[in-house]
């Protein structure tokens, strides 16, 4: 099991396993509740014997599974409120489990599970705490992973076209692409697609998107290009296309950890899926009247189902509507940071963000700043773009606040 998968490992708890014989399988989850299933998730533990290792993996993974699900459906701007749910017993929220694969030795247990959580139970908990969430899946996105091998000189075996392409494709296949908020249909790069089209997309040229999309017969399609740079010991990843939100281009750089391309590719895929989910959440999570169904906070045009239970809870002030701009079209943002080095990092990211204009620092102290800027697409879309750069822009009581993700 790779290091990235260890870092994100989820499992079902011991209590859930003991009751699995009479619990429904994950496949019984209704279509509208698919986001409450965590699929194809690895479990790993070591103990004095095989039985103890299995029990340990299940027991330790139980709470981690719940945390992962919450981070899937809760917007990043509300992540800081999730620790209040740390003590919530995950075993009480498990509806069913199934095992995809497992193997063990005298002291180790390694497996992959599908876990189904009780959708209404999760909704009630989040509403009770006043935490915003989204449980409506986006329209399916076609994702085309593409690999470009390093040039100039002999290419080491792990970085050749065939090995690199396999590593990048497997990194995406290993994710839960069916139950995510943004369901993904993986497709290979077709030979029919002209090289000039792929090159244009790799360079972030959205004018080639229509031609690319027509080759796959869909409007929602994203090319994800991975390019190792052995000289700089880094990996460049470019997203270009149209997801369920809008056309976009995103570039990220990852450190090539010890020359391990598979590890870096897996990390990039995990973060990439999170970016797509974050974009969907950013435009669909809205404040709603107390007791409103979560389906009413979903995409425009969605058919809302009746809410079977009363859902009292505090008003979601963190998502309350705030004035987008002042009378002159300026957006004012309070910036929070812990050091001047962090402030420099944040200000650099702001200055490098496309479409931000007239950026002006109106005030600066040791732990905060006030900036003014113009952004035509509005603060919600700006929050999406900044989240992809590791920054969190949130609405706090009618004021926009920016900080680094921690």
Phi, psi and omega in degrees: 000132184287165182296322181298318181293327176296322183292332182249018186298134175233151174207168176275147183287165182301317180298322179294320180296318182296334180260005187296330184299329181252004181269148176292151179285163181303326183300345181282352181296140179289160184300319184289345180254016184300328183294347179269009174252131175255110188254157175052047185256132184280147178231138181208138177199159177229139179207189184295328178214173186296319181296315179296323179296319179295314180297322180294317180299317181291314183296315182288330183280342185304306181291326179297323178299316180296318180299319180295319179297317181297321180290337176291315190261347179265135179295151184300333180291348179247008180302327183293351179262352181292328179304339178294343180261010186303325184271002180294124181291114182290329183301328181287348184251002180278129177261328182189157178221155170213149183258126177274317180200155176200152173208156182208162174236196181295333184230355185239150176224126179228130182206173175227128186238158162248130181237130176252126177258154178289114187297312183293326177297317179294317180299317181298319180296315181293320177294322179300323181271356181069029181264124180292151178202167177226126181239019180252123181287149175284164169301149184297141179249135171273124179245129181246099177286133181226139182241138177235114184291154178299153178244161177087096178092181181288133182265124178302150186308315182296346186250008178293167182304312184291314182292317180294318179298319179297317182296319182290318179293317180296324179302321179283322180295332182284350180275163176275089187272348182271323186262354178300161176297335180239083183305141187235137173249110181282134178225142176284161175290121185277146179293335181291339180286125184295143181301326180295325179294315179295320179296318180297316179295319179298332178270006178082019182273102183287350179294340179271000186294319182299316179296317180297314182296323182295331179293335182251358177067035179212155178265336180258100184212141182226127172272129177241108186257129176246126182228109176287144174239095186291330179295317181270356181055052180213169178233127178263133178235128180238128173255127176220128178158203179232119174263199181287355182260301186185168172296145180200161172226134182220133177237136177225154179236133180237143176288135179279095188289104177061023180075012183271093182293320182300317179296313182294321178296320180293319177299315181296323179292318179300313180291323179299317177297321178298324178295315180297318177295319181297322178296318179294317180294322186298329182261350185248337178281118182228159173294149180219153177300147179306130180093356181286147179291147178298334179293336179285350177260014187268192185297147178304137178090353179291145178273117182279137175267155178299141178276117189285348184225155171288138187233070179291158178168163181293155178296145183272079187293336182289344178247011180297148183295133177243152177303127182294313182216168176274187184298335181266005179084014180266141174256123179256133186229134172271127182254129179249137178206167184252349180204164178292330177296321178292321176299318179297321178297313181295314182296325177294318178298320178297314183294336181268352182285124180301147174077353173284130182229159176053043178289125184221131177270111183272341179195148182212131175229188184291337184229006182197164179210160174236121182241154176235138181204171174242136177215106189303325185281352177094166186293327180297314179291325176298322178299321178298312183292322180288327178299326178293343179256011178085016179246147181243118175252120184228158177265112181245099178060034179093358178242141179272128184235134182240139176203170178278144176292136182240000000 
